[in-house]
PDB file of C-alpha atoms in Angstrom:
ATOM      1  CA  MET A   1       0.000   0.000  -0.001  1.00  0.00           C
ATOM      2  CA  GLY A   2       1.381   3.423  -0.985  1.00  0.00           C
ATOM      3  CA  ALA A   3       1.877   6.213   1.522  1.00  0.00           C
ATOM      4  CA  GLY A   4      -0.943   8.283   0.005  1.00  0.00           C
ATOM      5  CA  ALA A   5      -3.423   5.397   0.160  1.00  0.00           C
ATOM      6  CA  GLY A   6      -2.362   4.706   3.749  1.00  0.00           C
ATOM      7  CA  MET A   7      -3.032   8.339   4.714  1.00  0.00           C
ATOM      8  CA  LEU A   8      -6.454   8.189   3.027  1.00  0.00           C
ATOM      9  CA  LEU A   9      -7.323   5.004   4.954  1.00  0.00           C
ATOM     10  CA  LEU A  10      -6.244   6.647   8.211  1.00  0.00           C
ATOM     11  CA  ALA A  11      -8.447   9.655   7.470  1.00  0.00           C
ATOM     12  CA  LEU A  12     -11.444   7.439   6.822  1.00  0.00           C
ATOM     13  CA  LEU A  13     -10.874   5.507  10.055  1.00  0.00           C
ATOM     14  CA  LEU A  14     -10.692   8.749  12.012  1.00  0.00           C
ATOM     15  CA  ALA A  15     -13.900   9.927  10.404  1.00  0.00           C
ATOM     16  CA  ARG A  16     -15.654   6.675  11.372  1.00  0.00           C
ATOM     17  CA  GLY A  17     -14.746   7.171  15.006  1.00  0.00           C
ATOM     18  CA  GLU A  18     -12.980   3.829  15.372  1.00  0.00           C
ATOM     19  CA  PRO A  19     -12.081   3.165  19.016  1.00  0.00           C
ATOM     20  CA  GLN A  20      -8.410   3.412  19.917  1.00  0.00           C
ATOM     21  CA  GLU A  21      -6.563   0.800  21.935  1.00  0.00           C
ATOM     22  CA  PRO A  22      -6.167   1.772  25.604  1.00  0.00           C
ATOM     23  CA  GLU A  23      -2.769   3.196  26.381  1.00  0.00           C
ATOM     24  CA  SER A  24      -2.335   0.911  29.350  1.00  0.00           C
ATOM     25  CA  GLY A  25      -2.659  -2.185  27.161  1.00  0.00           C
ATOM     26  CA  ALA A  26      -4.940  -3.740  29.789  1.00  0.00           C
ATOM     27  CA  GLU A  27      -6.915  -6.805  28.753  1.00  0.00           C
ATOM     28  CA  ASP A  28     -10.663  -6.419  28.218  1.00  0.00           C
ATOM     29  CA  PHE A  29     -11.557  -8.962  30.839  1.00  0.00           C
ATOM     30  CA  LEU A  30      -9.485  -8.055  33.867  1.00  0.00           C
ATOM     31  CA  PRO A  31     -11.625  -7.769  37.000  1.00  0.00           C
ATOM     32  CA  GLY A  32     -12.448  -4.333  38.270  1.00  0.00           C
ATOM     33  CA  PRO A  33     -14.617  -1.300  37.718  1.00  0.00           C
ATOM     34  CA  MET A  34     -12.787  -0.338  34.519  1.00  0.00           C
ATOM     35  CA  ASN A  35     -15.015  -2.795  32.680  1.00  0.00           C
ATOM     36  CA  THR A  36     -18.136  -0.762  33.429  1.00  0.00           C
ATOM     37  CA  GLU A  37     -17.131   1.650  30.677  1.00  0.00           C
ATOM     38  CA  LEU A  38     -18.347  -0.959  28.200  1.00  0.00           C
ATOM     39  CA  PHE A  39     -21.833   0.155  29.097  1.00  0.00           C
ATOM     40  CA  SER A  40     -23.229   3.413  30.450  1.00  0.00           C
ATOM     41  CA  LYS A  41     -21.281   5.754  32.683  1.00  0.00           C
ATOM     42  CA  PRO A  42     -21.895   6.353  35.428  1.00  0.00           C
ATOM     43  CA  CYS A  43     -23.577   3.091  36.405  1.00  0.00           C
ATOM     44  CA  GLY A  44     -24.393   1.596  39.777  1.00  0.00           C
ATOM     45  CA  HIS A  45     -25.401   4.863  41.470  1.00  0.00           C
ATOM     46  CA  GLN A  46     -28.437   5.359  43.678  1.00  0.00           C
ATOM     47  CA  ASP A  47     -29.759   8.608  45.121  1.00  0.00           C
ATOM     48  CA  ILE A  48     -32.294   6.933  47.411  1.00  0.00           C
ATOM     49  CA  LYS A  49     -30.263   5.464  50.269  1.00  0.00           C
ATOM     50  CA  PRO A  50     -31.049   2.315  52.334  1.00  0.00           C
ATOM     51  CA  LEU A  51     -34.075   2.498  54.604  1.00  0.00           C
ATOM     52  CA  ILE A  52     -34.821  -1.163  55.426  1.00  0.00           C
ATOM     53  CA  VAL A  53     -32.368  -3.818  56.626  1.00  0.00           C
ATOM     54  CA  GLY A  54     -33.178  -7.492  56.723  1.00  0.00           C
ATOM     55  CA  GLY A  55     -35.953  -7.711  54.136  1.00  0.00           C
ATOM     56  CA  GLY A  56     -39.126  -5.791  53.457  1.00  0.00           C
ATOM     57  CA  GLU A  57     -40.807  -3.353  51.126  1.00  0.00           C
ATOM     58  CA  SER A  58     -38.496  -1.003  49.252  1.00  0.00           C
ATOM     59  CA  VAL A  59     -39.023   2.591  48.163  1.00  0.00           C
ATOM     60  CA  ARG A  60     -39.201   4.035  44.656  1.00  0.00           C
ATOM     61  CA  GLY A  61     -35.770   4.829  43.255  1.00  0.00           C
ATOM     62  CA  ARG A  62     -33.680   2.850  45.683  1.00  0.00           C
ATOM     63  CA  TRP A  63     -32.903   0.252  42.983  1.00  0.00           C
ATOM     64  CA  PRO A  64     -33.136   2.420  39.843  1.00  0.00           C
ATOM     65  CA  TRP A  65     -31.917  -0.350  37.493  1.00  0.00           C
ATOM     66  CA  MET A  66     -34.806  -2.663  38.441  1.00  0.00           C
ATOM     67  CA  ALA A  67     -37.057  -3.694  35.547  1.00  0.00           C
ATOM     68  CA  SER A  68     -40.396  -5.499  35.481  1.00  0.00           C
ATOM     69  CA  MET A  69     -40.657  -7.908  32.547  1.00  0.00           C
ATOM     70  CA  ARG A  70     -44.290  -7.996  31.387  1.00  0.00           C
ATOM     71  CA  ARG A  71     -45.859 -10.587  29.083  1.00  0.00           C
ATOM     72  CA  ASP A  72     -49.312  -9.687  27.741  1.00  0.00           C
ATOM     73  CA  SER A  73     -49.447  -6.868  30.330  1.00  0.00           C
ATOM     74  CA  ILE A  74     -48.830  -9.328  33.190  1.00  0.00           C
ATOM     75  CA  PRO A  75     -45.566  -9.011  35.196  1.00  0.00           C
ATOM     76  CA  VAL A  76     -43.755 -12.363  35.166  1.00  0.00           C
ATOM     77  CA  CYS A  77     -40.070 -11.669  35.877  1.00  0.00           C
ATOM     78  CA  GLY A  78     -37.546  -9.097  36.975  1.00  0.00           C
ATOM     79  CA  GLY A  79     -34.594  -7.682  35.083  1.00  0.00           C
ATOM     80  CA  THR A  80     -31.919  -4.990  35.228  1.00  0.00           C
ATOM     81  CA  LEU A  81     -31.116  -2.042  32.991  1.00  0.00           C
ATOM     82  CA  LEU A  82     -27.585  -2.239  31.537  1.00  0.00           C
ATOM     83  CA  ASN A  83     -27.588   0.851  29.348  1.00  0.00           C
ATOM     84  CA  HIS A  84     -29.910   3.048  27.290  1.00  0.00           C
ATOM     85  CA  ARG A  85     -31.209   0.105  25.222  1.00  0.00           C
ATOM     86  CA  TRP A  86     -30.502  -3.241  26.921  1.00  0.00           C
ATOM     87  CA  VAL A  87     -31.950  -5.163  29.870  1.00  0.00           C
ATOM     88  CA  LEU A  88     -30.447  -8.270  31.501  1.00  0.00           C
ATOM     89  CA  THR A  89     -32.742 -11.050  32.751  1.00  0.00           C
ATOM     90  CA  ALA A  90     -33.173 -14.843  32.922  1.00  0.00           C
ATOM     91  CA  ALA A  91     -33.628 -16.951  29.807  1.00  0.00           C
ATOM     92  CA  HIS A  92     -36.321 -19.141  31.369  1.00  0.00           C
ATOM     93  CA  CYS A  93     -38.612 -16.092  31.593  1.00  0.00           C
ATOM     94  CA  PHE A  94     -39.203 -16.541  27.840  1.00  0.00           C
ATOM     95  CA  ARG A  95     -40.047 -20.236  28.022  1.00  0.00           C
ATOM     96  CA  LYS A  96     -43.637 -19.630  26.913  1.00  0.00           C
ATOM     97  CA  THR A  97     -42.923 -17.147  24.146  1.00  0.00           C
ATOM     98  CA  GLN A  98     -40.169 -15.047  22.582  1.00  0.00           C
ATOM     99  CA  ASN A  99     -42.633 -13.025  20.518  1.00  0.00           C
ATOM    100  CA  VAL A 100     -41.408  -9.468  21.117  1.00  0.00           C
ATOM    101  CA  LYS A 101     -44.875  -8.034  20.432  1.00  0.00           C
ATOM    102  CA  ARG A 102     -46.158  -9.690  23.608  1.00  0.00           C
ATOM    103  CA  TRP A 103     -43.487  -8.193  25.877  1.00  0.00           C
ATOM    104  CA  ARG A 104     -43.037  -4.835  27.592  1.00  0.00           C
ATOM    105  CA  VAL A 105     -40.424  -3.634  30.091  1.00  0.00           C
ATOM    106  CA  GLN A 106     -41.446  -1.312  32.920  1.00  0.00           C
ATOM    107  CA  LEU A 107     -38.790   0.888  34.525  1.00  0.00           C
ATOM    108  CA  GLY A 108     -38.763   3.370  37.388  1.00  0.00           C
ATOM    109  CA  GLU A 109     -41.826   2.162  39.317  1.00  0.00           C
ATOM    110  CA  LEU A 110     -42.189   0.729  42.826  1.00  0.00           C
ATOM    111  CA  SER A 111     -45.268  -1.290  41.908  1.00  0.00           C
ATOM    112  CA  ASN A 112     -45.139  -3.821  39.106  1.00  0.00           C
ATOM    113  CA  ARG A 113     -48.824  -3.094  38.471  1.00  0.00           C
ATOM    114  CA  PRO A 114     -49.182   0.680  38.641  1.00  0.00           C
ATOM    115  CA  PRO A 115     -52.734   2.000  38.183  1.00  0.00           C
ATOM    116  CA  PHE A 116     -53.915   2.699  34.639  1.00  0.00           C
ATOM    117  CA  TYR A 117     -54.085   6.439  35.340  1.00  0.00           C
ATOM    118  CA  ASN A 118     -50.354   6.593  36.206  1.00  0.00           C
ATOM    119  CA  ILE A 119     -49.148   8.527  33.156  1.00  0.00           C
ATOM    120  CA  ARG A 120     -45.570   8.400  34.423  1.00  0.00           C
ATOM    121  CA  ALA A 121     -45.628   4.593  34.274  1.00  0.00           C
ATOM    122  CA  TRP A 122     -46.920   4.619  30.698  1.00  0.00           C
ATOM    123  CA  MET A 123     -44.055   6.947  29.748  1.00  0.00           C
ATOM    124  CA  THR A 124     -41.470   4.513  31.165  1.00  0.00           C
ATOM    125  CA  ARG A 125     -42.955   1.290  29.763  1.00  0.00           C
ATOM    126  CA  PHE A 126     -40.951   0.175  26.753  1.00  0.00           C
ATOM    127  CA  ARG A 127     -41.654  -2.043  23.792  1.00  0.00           C
ATOM    128  CA  VAL A 128     -39.184  -4.821  23.023  1.00  0.00           C
ATOM    129  CA  ASN A 129     -37.188  -4.920  19.808  1.00  0.00           C
ATOM    130  CA  LYS A 130     -35.190  -8.117  20.310  1.00  0.00           C
ATOM    131  CA  ILE A 131     -34.814 -11.011  22.783  1.00  0.00           C
ATOM    132  CA  VAL A 132     -31.419 -12.731  22.776  1.00  0.00           C
ATOM    133  CA  ILE A 133     -31.142 -16.022  24.680  1.00  0.00           C
ATOM    134  CA  PHE A 134     -27.679 -17.333  25.567  1.00  0.00           C
ATOM    135  CA  PRO A 135     -27.029 -20.013  22.898  1.00  0.00           C
ATOM    136  CA  LEU A 136     -26.287 -22.863  25.349  1.00  0.00           C
ATOM    137  CA  HIS A 137     -29.239 -22.251  27.650  1.00  0.00           C
ATOM    138  CA  LEU A 138     -30.901 -25.444  28.850  1.00  0.00           C
ATOM    139  CA  GLY A 139     -33.090 -25.662  31.930  1.00  0.00           C
ATOM    140  CA  THR A 140     -31.302 -23.866  34.765  1.00  0.00           C
ATOM    141  CA  SER A 141     -27.932 -23.908  32.979  1.00  0.00           C
ATOM    142  CA  ASN A 142     -26.747 -20.746  31.214  1.00  0.00           C
ATOM    143  CA  ASP A 143     -29.969 -19.074  32.322  1.00  0.00           C
ATOM    144  CA  VAL A 144     -29.303 -15.600  30.965  1.00  0.00           C
ATOM    145  CA  ALA A 145     -30.946 -13.424  28.325  1.00  0.00           C
ATOM    146  CA  LEU A 146     -30.629  -9.897  26.959  1.00  0.00           C
ATOM    147  CA  VAL A 147     -33.577  -7.763  25.872  1.00  0.00           C
ATOM    148  CA  GLU A 148     -33.145  -4.862  23.469  1.00  0.00           C
ATOM    149  CA  LEU A 149     -35.673  -2.086  23.979  1.00  0.00           C
ATOM    150  CA  ALA A 150     -37.348  -0.504  20.983  1.00  0.00           C
ATOM    151  CA  SER A 151     -36.562   3.038  22.132  1.00  0.00           C
ATOM    152  CA  HIS A 152     -33.914   4.967  24.029  1.00  0.00           C
ATOM    153  CA  VAL A 153     -34.124   5.100  27.857  1.00  0.00           C
ATOM    154  CA  THR A 154     -33.595   8.495  29.494  1.00  0.00           C
ATOM    155  CA  TYR A 155     -31.870   8.274  32.867  1.00  0.00           C
ATOM    156  CA  SER A 156     -33.218   9.965  35.989  1.00  0.00           C
ATOM    157  CA  THR A 157     -33.098   9.594  39.769  1.00  0.00           C
ATOM    158  CA  TYR A 158     -35.455   6.621  39.376  1.00  0.00           C
ATOM    159  CA  ILE A 159     -34.002   5.001  36.240  1.00  0.00           C
ATOM    160  CA  ARG A 160     -30.279   4.222  36.059  1.00  0.00           C
ATOM    161  CA  PRO A 161     -28.119   1.318  34.840  1.00  0.00           C
ATOM    162  CA  ILE A 162     -26.381  -1.284  37.002  1.00  0.00           C
ATOM    163  CA  CYS A 163     -22.664  -2.072  36.675  1.00  0.00           C
ATOM    164  CA  VAL A 164     -21.344  -5.501  35.679  1.00  0.00           C
ATOM    165  CA  LEU A 165     -17.866  -6.993  36.044  1.00  0.00           C
ATOM    166  CA  SER A 166     -15.846  -9.751  34.406  1.00  0.00           C
ATOM    167  CA  SER A 167     -14.943 -11.105  37.850  1.00  0.00           C
ATOM    168  CA  THR A 168     -16.844 -11.087  41.129  1.00  0.00           C
ATOM    169  CA  PHE A 169     -14.086 -12.656  43.216  1.00  0.00           C
ATOM    170  CA  MET A 170     -13.913  -9.513  45.362  1.00  0.00           C
ATOM    171  CA  PHE A 171     -17.449 -10.146  46.602  1.00  0.00           C
ATOM    172  CA  LEU A 172     -17.014 -13.745  47.798  1.00  0.00           C
ATOM    173  CA  ASN A 173     -18.383 -14.140  51.333  1.00  0.00           C
ATOM    174  CA  GLN A 174     -19.652 -10.547  51.186  1.00  0.00           C
ATOM    175  CA  PRO A 175     -22.442 -10.303  53.815  1.00  0.00           C
ATOM    176  CA  ASN A 176     -24.029  -7.072  52.579  1.00  0.00           C
ATOM    177  CA  CYS A 177     -25.565  -7.897  49.210  1.00  0.00           C
ATOM    178  CA  TRP A 178     -29.189  -7.507  48.206  1.00  0.00           C
ATOM    179  CA  ALA A 179     -31.794  -9.300  46.107  1.00  0.00           C
ATOM    180  CA  THR A 180     -34.866  -7.453  44.859  1.00  0.00           C
ATOM    181  CA  GLY A 181     -38.096  -8.533  43.217  1.00  0.00           C
ATOM    182  CA  TRP A 182     -41.875  -8.602  43.049  1.00  0.00           C
ATOM    183  CA  GLY A 183     -42.260 -12.316  43.776  1.00  0.00           C
ATOM    184  CA  PHE A 184     -44.114 -14.217  46.492  1.00  0.00           C
ATOM    185  CA  ILE A 185     -43.254 -13.486  50.111  1.00  0.00           C
ATOM    186  CA  SER A 186     -43.919 -17.002  51.386  1.00  0.00           C
ATOM    187  CA  ASP A 187     -42.491 -20.387  50.463  1.00  0.00           C
ATOM    188  CA  ASN A 188     -45.705 -21.874  49.078  1.00  0.00           C
ATOM    189  CA  GLY A 189     -47.057 -18.698  47.492  1.00  0.00           C
ATOM    190  CA  THR A 190     -49.920 -18.376  49.968  1.00  0.00           C
ATOM    191  CA  GLY A 191     -50.871 -15.323  51.968  1.00  0.00           C
ATOM    192  CA  ILE A 192     -51.223 -11.866  50.480  1.00  0.00           C
ATOM    193  CA  PRO A 193     -51.637 -12.274  46.700  1.00  0.00           C
ATOM    194  CA  PRO A 194     -49.541 -10.310  44.222  1.00  0.00           C
ATOM    195  CA  PRO A 195     -49.044  -7.667  43.038  1.00  0.00           C
ATOM    196  CA  TYR A 196     -46.636  -6.375  45.636  1.00  0.00           C
ATOM    197  CA  ASN A 197     -44.531  -3.296  45.724  1.00  0.00           C
ATOM    198  CA  LEU A 198     -40.868  -4.033  45.079  1.00  0.00           C
ATOM    199  CA  ARG A 199     -39.260  -5.869  47.998  1.00  0.00           C
ATOM    200  CA  GLU A 200     -35.625  -6.134  49.040  1.00  0.00           C
ATOM    201  CA  VAL A 201     -33.690  -8.584  51.165  1.00  0.00           C
ATOM    202  CA  LYS A 202     -30.153  -8.494  52.511  1.00  0.00           C
ATOM    203  CA  LEU A 203     -28.120 -11.645  51.800  1.00  0.00           C
ATOM    204  CA  ALA A 204     -24.580 -12.988  52.073  1.00  0.00           C
ATOM    205  CA  VAL A 205     -22.696 -14.380  49.076  1.00  0.00           C
ATOM    206  CA  ILE A 206     -21.703 -18.006  49.766  1.00  0.00           C
ATOM    207  CA  ASN A 207     -18.738 -19.617  48.052  1.00  0.00           C
ATOM    208  CA  ASN A 208     -19.593 -22.598  45.870  1.00  0.00           C
ATOM    209  CA  THR A 209     -17.695 -25.124  47.997  1.00  0.00           C
ATOM    210  CA  TRP A 210     -19.795 -24.345  51.048  1.00  0.00           C
ATOM    211  CA  CYS A 211     -22.955 -24.080  48.951  1.00  0.00           C
ATOM    212  CA  ASN A 212     -22.334 -27.578  47.579  1.00  0.00           C
ATOM    213  CA  HIS A 213     -21.876 -28.817  51.151  1.00  0.00           C
ATOM    214  CA  LEU A 214     -25.164 -27.255  52.251  1.00  0.00           C
ATOM    215  CA  TYR A 215     -27.006 -28.916  49.391  1.00  0.00           C
ATOM    216  CA  THR A 216     -25.734 -32.346  50.525  1.00  0.00           C
ATOM    217  CA  LEU A 217     -27.227 -31.941  54.015  1.00  0.00           C
ATOM    218  CA  PRO A 218     -30.476 -33.810  54.739  1.00  0.00           C
ATOM    219  CA  ALA A 219     -33.450 -31.889  53.384  1.00  0.00           C
ATOM    220  CA  GLU A 220     -35.592 -31.884  50.305  1.00  0.00           C
ATOM    221  CA  ARG A 221     -33.502 -33.339  47.499  1.00  0.00           C
ATOM    222  CA  THR A 222     -32.743 -31.547  44.270  1.00  0.00           C
ATOM    223  CA  ASP A 223     -31.813 -32.937  40.857  1.00  0.00           C
ATOM    224  CA  LYS A 224     -30.067 -29.742  39.728  1.00  0.00           C
ATOM    225  CA  GLY A 225     -26.599 -31.246  40.332  1.00  0.00           C
ATOM    226  CA  ALA A 226     -23.473 -29.725  41.832  1.00  0.00           C
ATOM    227  CA  ILE A 227     -23.127 -25.960  42.136  1.00  0.00           C
ATOM    228  CA  HIS A 228     -20.766 -24.985  39.314  1.00  0.00           C
ATOM    229  CA  ASP A 229     -18.969 -21.797  38.311  1.00  0.00           C
ATOM    230  CA  SER A 230     -21.837 -20.482  36.200  1.00  0.00           C
ATOM    231  CA  TRP A 231     -23.881 -20.212  39.410  1.00  0.00           C
ATOM    232  CA  ILE A 232     -23.419 -18.200  42.574  1.00  0.00           C
ATOM    233  CA  CYS A 233     -25.176 -18.800  45.917  1.00  0.00           C
ATOM    234  CA  ALA A 234     -26.560 -16.299  48.408  1.00  0.00           C
ATOM    235  CA  GLY A 235     -28.621 -16.573  51.559  1.00  0.00           C
ATOM    236  CA  ARG A 236     -28.477 -16.454  55.344  1.00  0.00           C
ATOM    237  CA  GLU A 237     -27.058 -19.058  57.671  1.00  0.00           C
ATOM    238  CA  GLU A 238     -30.236 -19.030  59.755  1.00  0.00           C
ATOM    239  CA  GLY A 239     -32.502 -19.066  56.690  1.00  0.00           C
ATOM    240  CA  GLY A 240     -35.654 -16.997  56.452  1.00  0.00           C
ATOM    241  CA  ALA A 241     -34.416 -14.667  53.688  1.00  0.00           C
ATOM    242  CA  ASP A 242     -34.336 -15.505  50.010  1.00  0.00           C
ATOM    243  CA  ALA A 243     -35.678 -14.823  46.536  1.00  0.00           C
ATOM    244  CA  CYS A 244     -38.835 -16.774  45.722  1.00  0.00           C
ATOM    245  CA  GLY A 245     -41.309 -17.560  42.967  1.00  0.00           C
ATOM    246  CA  GLY A 246     -41.860 -14.577  40.692  1.00  0.00           C
ATOM    247  CA  ASP A 247     -38.428 -13.088  41.397  1.00  0.00           C
ATOM    248  CA  SER A 248     -36.775 -14.856  38.440  1.00  0.00           C
ATOM    249  CA  GLY A 249     -34.574 -12.645  36.297  1.00  0.00           C
ATOM    250  CA  GLY A 250     -34.078 -10.113  39.074  1.00  0.00           C
ATOM    251  CA  PRO A 251     -30.662  -9.149  40.423  1.00  0.00           C
ATOM    252  CA  LEU A 252     -28.318  -9.966  43.260  1.00  0.00           C
ATOM    253  CA  VAL A 253     -26.287  -6.776  43.740  1.00  0.00           C
ATOM    254  CA  CYS A 254     -23.388  -5.747  45.985  1.00  0.00           C
ATOM    255  CA  ASP A 255     -21.970  -2.364  46.899  1.00  0.00           C
ATOM    256  CA  SER A 256     -18.284  -1.439  46.606  1.00  0.00           C
ATOM    257  CA  ASP A 257     -17.273   2.092  47.582  1.00  0.00           C
ATOM    258  CA  GLY A 258     -20.688   3.474  46.746  1.00  0.00           C
ATOM    259  CA  ILE A 259     -21.000   1.739  43.360  1.00  0.00           C
ATOM    260  CA  TRP A 260     -23.418  -1.156  42.900  1.00  0.00           C
ATOM    261  CA  TYR A 261     -22.508  -4.210  40.827  1.00  0.00           C
ATOM    262  CA  GLN A 262     -24.715  -7.073  39.703  1.00  0.00           C
ATOM    263  CA  LEU A 263     -23.329 -10.458  40.687  1.00  0.00           C
ATOM    264  CA  GLY A 264     -26.251 -12.706  39.961  1.00  0.00           C
ATOM    265  CA  ILE A 265     -29.597 -13.257  38.243  1.00  0.00           C
ATOM    266  CA  VAL A 266     -32.307 -15.069  40.222  1.00  0.00           C
ATOM    267  CA  ASN A 267     -32.298 -18.612  38.833  1.00  0.00           C
ATOM    268  CA  TRP A 268     -33.446 -21.453  41.089  1.00  0.00           C
ATOM    269  CA  GLY A 269     -33.692 -22.749  44.626  1.00  0.00           C
ATOM    270  CA  VAL A 270     -35.256 -25.439  46.793  1.00  0.00           C
ATOM    271  CA  GLY A 271     -38.067 -23.859  48.707  1.00  0.00           C
ATOM    272  CA  CYS A 272     -37.654 -20.236  49.784  1.00  0.00           C
ATOM    273  CA  GLY A 273     -35.527 -19.214  52.749  1.00  0.00           C
ATOM    274  CA  LEU A 274     -34.677 -22.726  53.976  1.00  0.00           C
ATOM    275  CA  ARG A 275     -31.705 -22.798  56.327  1.00  0.00           C
ATOM    276  CA  THR A 276     -29.556 -25.228  54.316  1.00  0.00           C
ATOM    277  CA  ARG A 277     -30.815 -24.271  50.865  1.00  0.00           C
ATOM    278  CA  PRO A 278     -29.493 -20.852  49.783  1.00  0.00           C
ATOM    279  CA  GLY A 279     -30.757 -19.305  46.585  1.00  0.00           C
ATOM    280  CA  VAL A 280     -28.837 -20.072  43.390  1.00  0.00           C
ATOM    281  CA  TYR A 281     -28.184 -17.261  40.912  1.00  0.00           C
ATOM    282  CA  THR A 282     -26.717 -17.156  37.427  1.00  0.00           C
ATOM    283  CA  ASN A 283     -23.150 -15.843  37.815  1.00  0.00           C
ATOM    284  CA  VAL A 284     -23.153 -12.704  35.641  1.00  0.00           C
ATOM    285  CA  SER A 285     -19.357 -12.494  35.421  1.00  0.00           C
ATOM    286  CA  GLN A 286     -19.239 -15.826  33.569  1.00  0.00           C
ATOM    287  CA  TYR A 287     -21.214 -14.212  30.736  1.00  0.00           C
ATOM    288  CA  PHE A 288     -19.397 -10.892  30.641  1.00  0.00           C
ATOM    289  CA  LYS A 289     -17.823 -11.492  27.218  1.00  0.00           C
ATOM    290  CA  TRP A 290     -21.184 -12.455  25.734  1.00  0.00           C
ATOM    291  CA  ILE A 291     -22.931  -9.451  27.313  1.00  0.00           C
ATOM    292  CA  LYS A 292     -20.190  -7.207  25.936  1.00  0.00           C
ATOM    293  CA  LEU A 293     -20.596  -8.720  22.481  1.00  0.00           C
ATOM    294  CA  VAL A 294     -24.381  -8.380  22.366  1.00  0.00           C
ATOM    295  CA  ALA A 295     -25.113  -5.253  24.400  1.00  0.00           C
ATOM    296  CA  GLY A 296     -21.875  -3.280  24.264  1.00  0.00           C
ATOM    297  CA  ALA A 297     -22.193   0.319  23.121  1.00  0.00           C
ATOM    298  CA  PRO A 298     -22.391   0.505  19.286  1.00  0.00           C
ATOM    299  CA  LYS A 299     -19.809   2.420  17.307  1.00  0.00           C
ATOM    300  CA  PRO A 300     -20.971   5.922  16.454  1.00  0.00           C
ATOM    301  CA  ASP A 301     -22.088   6.655  12.924  1.00  0.00           C
ATOM    302  CA  PRO A 302     -19.625   8.837  11.036  1.00  0.00           C
ATOM    303  CA  SER A 303     -20.400  12.537  11.168  1.00  0.00           C
ATOM    304  CA  PRO A 304     -20.924  13.876   7.608  1.00  0.00           C
ATOM    305  CA  THR A 305     -18.964  17.024   8.481  1.00  0.00           C
ATOM    306  CA  LEU A 306     -16.095  15.029   9.977  1.00  0.00           C
ATOM    307  CA  LEU A 307     -16.067  12.695   6.972  1.00  0.00           C
ATOM    308  CA  LEU A 308     -15.927  15.648   4.542  1.00  0.00           C
ATOM    309  CA  LEU A 309     -13.064  17.272   6.466  1.00  0.00           C
ATOM    310  CA  ALA A 310     -11.180  13.971   6.589  1.00  0.00           C
ATOM    311  CA  LEU A 311     -11.553  13.468   2.828  1.00  0.00           C
ATOM    312  CA  ARG A 312     -10.412  17.041   2.111  1.00  0.00           C
ATOM    313  CA  TRP A 313      -7.398  16.539   4.402  1.00  0.00           C
ATOM    314  CA  ALA A 314      -6.582  13.237   2.697  1.00  0.00           C
ATOM    315  CA  SER A 315      -6.874  14.851  -0.742  1.00  0.00           C
ATOM    316  CA  TRP A 316      -4.471  17.608   0.329  1.00  0.00           C
ATOM    317  CA  VAL A 317      -1.994  14.984   1.598  1.00  0.00           C
ATOM    318  CA  LEU A 318      -2.193  13.063  -1.675  1.00  0.00           C
ATOM    319  CA  TRP A 319      -1.726  16.280  -3.709  1.00  0.00           C
ATOM    320  CA  ALA A 320       1.239  17.363  -1.573  1.00  0.00           C
ATOM    321  CA  ALA A 321       2.859  13.973  -1.992  1.00  0.00           C
TER     322      ALA A 321
END
């Protein structure tokens, strides 16, 4: 390739806004907050600070990334906002249908069934453009999905994205993590019927070795198999706190220096809140590369003005040569 052609190619690349390699030369998938820049910045911030400890009803805006996944106007799962267009949830939520016309995503509301006269809720209920299931999903394995919204989400105090990381090692045995959802508040689904306002519960992350041990103790058996790296466990030693039916797809999140990160997606469990049966969540970090590939920020379209200037500059370089 001649020097002039090389300069023209460089000009076109600059006009297209191609991303430059980081000066540090760091790998894409090193653990740490630097990976949040793949999505929206800033992420993981909340203006509404903790009010309830130990489990109970939340308040609007405390978990601004929380999404209600609605099929045929009925809330069936939770999810989390990753950026202006993408929501993270569980693949099994779409077991009945992946027809995007039947799905909506509600953001920014405390209730997953706001009254029909709530204009604000209608303004923050989004149509779905695409549902992407992880290719190897089967049953409770690889239970992760991404949902592309049909329109751009505007951030506010009550609607903000969560952060995700390529490693969650720093949160192992962390006692101050939280699960949120609109699911049942009792093991067998009896008692007060849904809908509920969003609820929150404080949980501890349990390493997989100990989680496997707990699941071998005498109790109701499970055929899910050993706890593997694509799962992460969370609960309380004394039991009584857990995600439950209807919470699927919702997040397990942990705080680090004022920034919230999503570790898990509500996947499965045996009962709800049993002492030796912690909840099992899809380990988000194991799917970081896939999430980056599907939902990473798109490259900007070339600006016509920038393209024209680049071509004029390239023409001058070729003429001068």
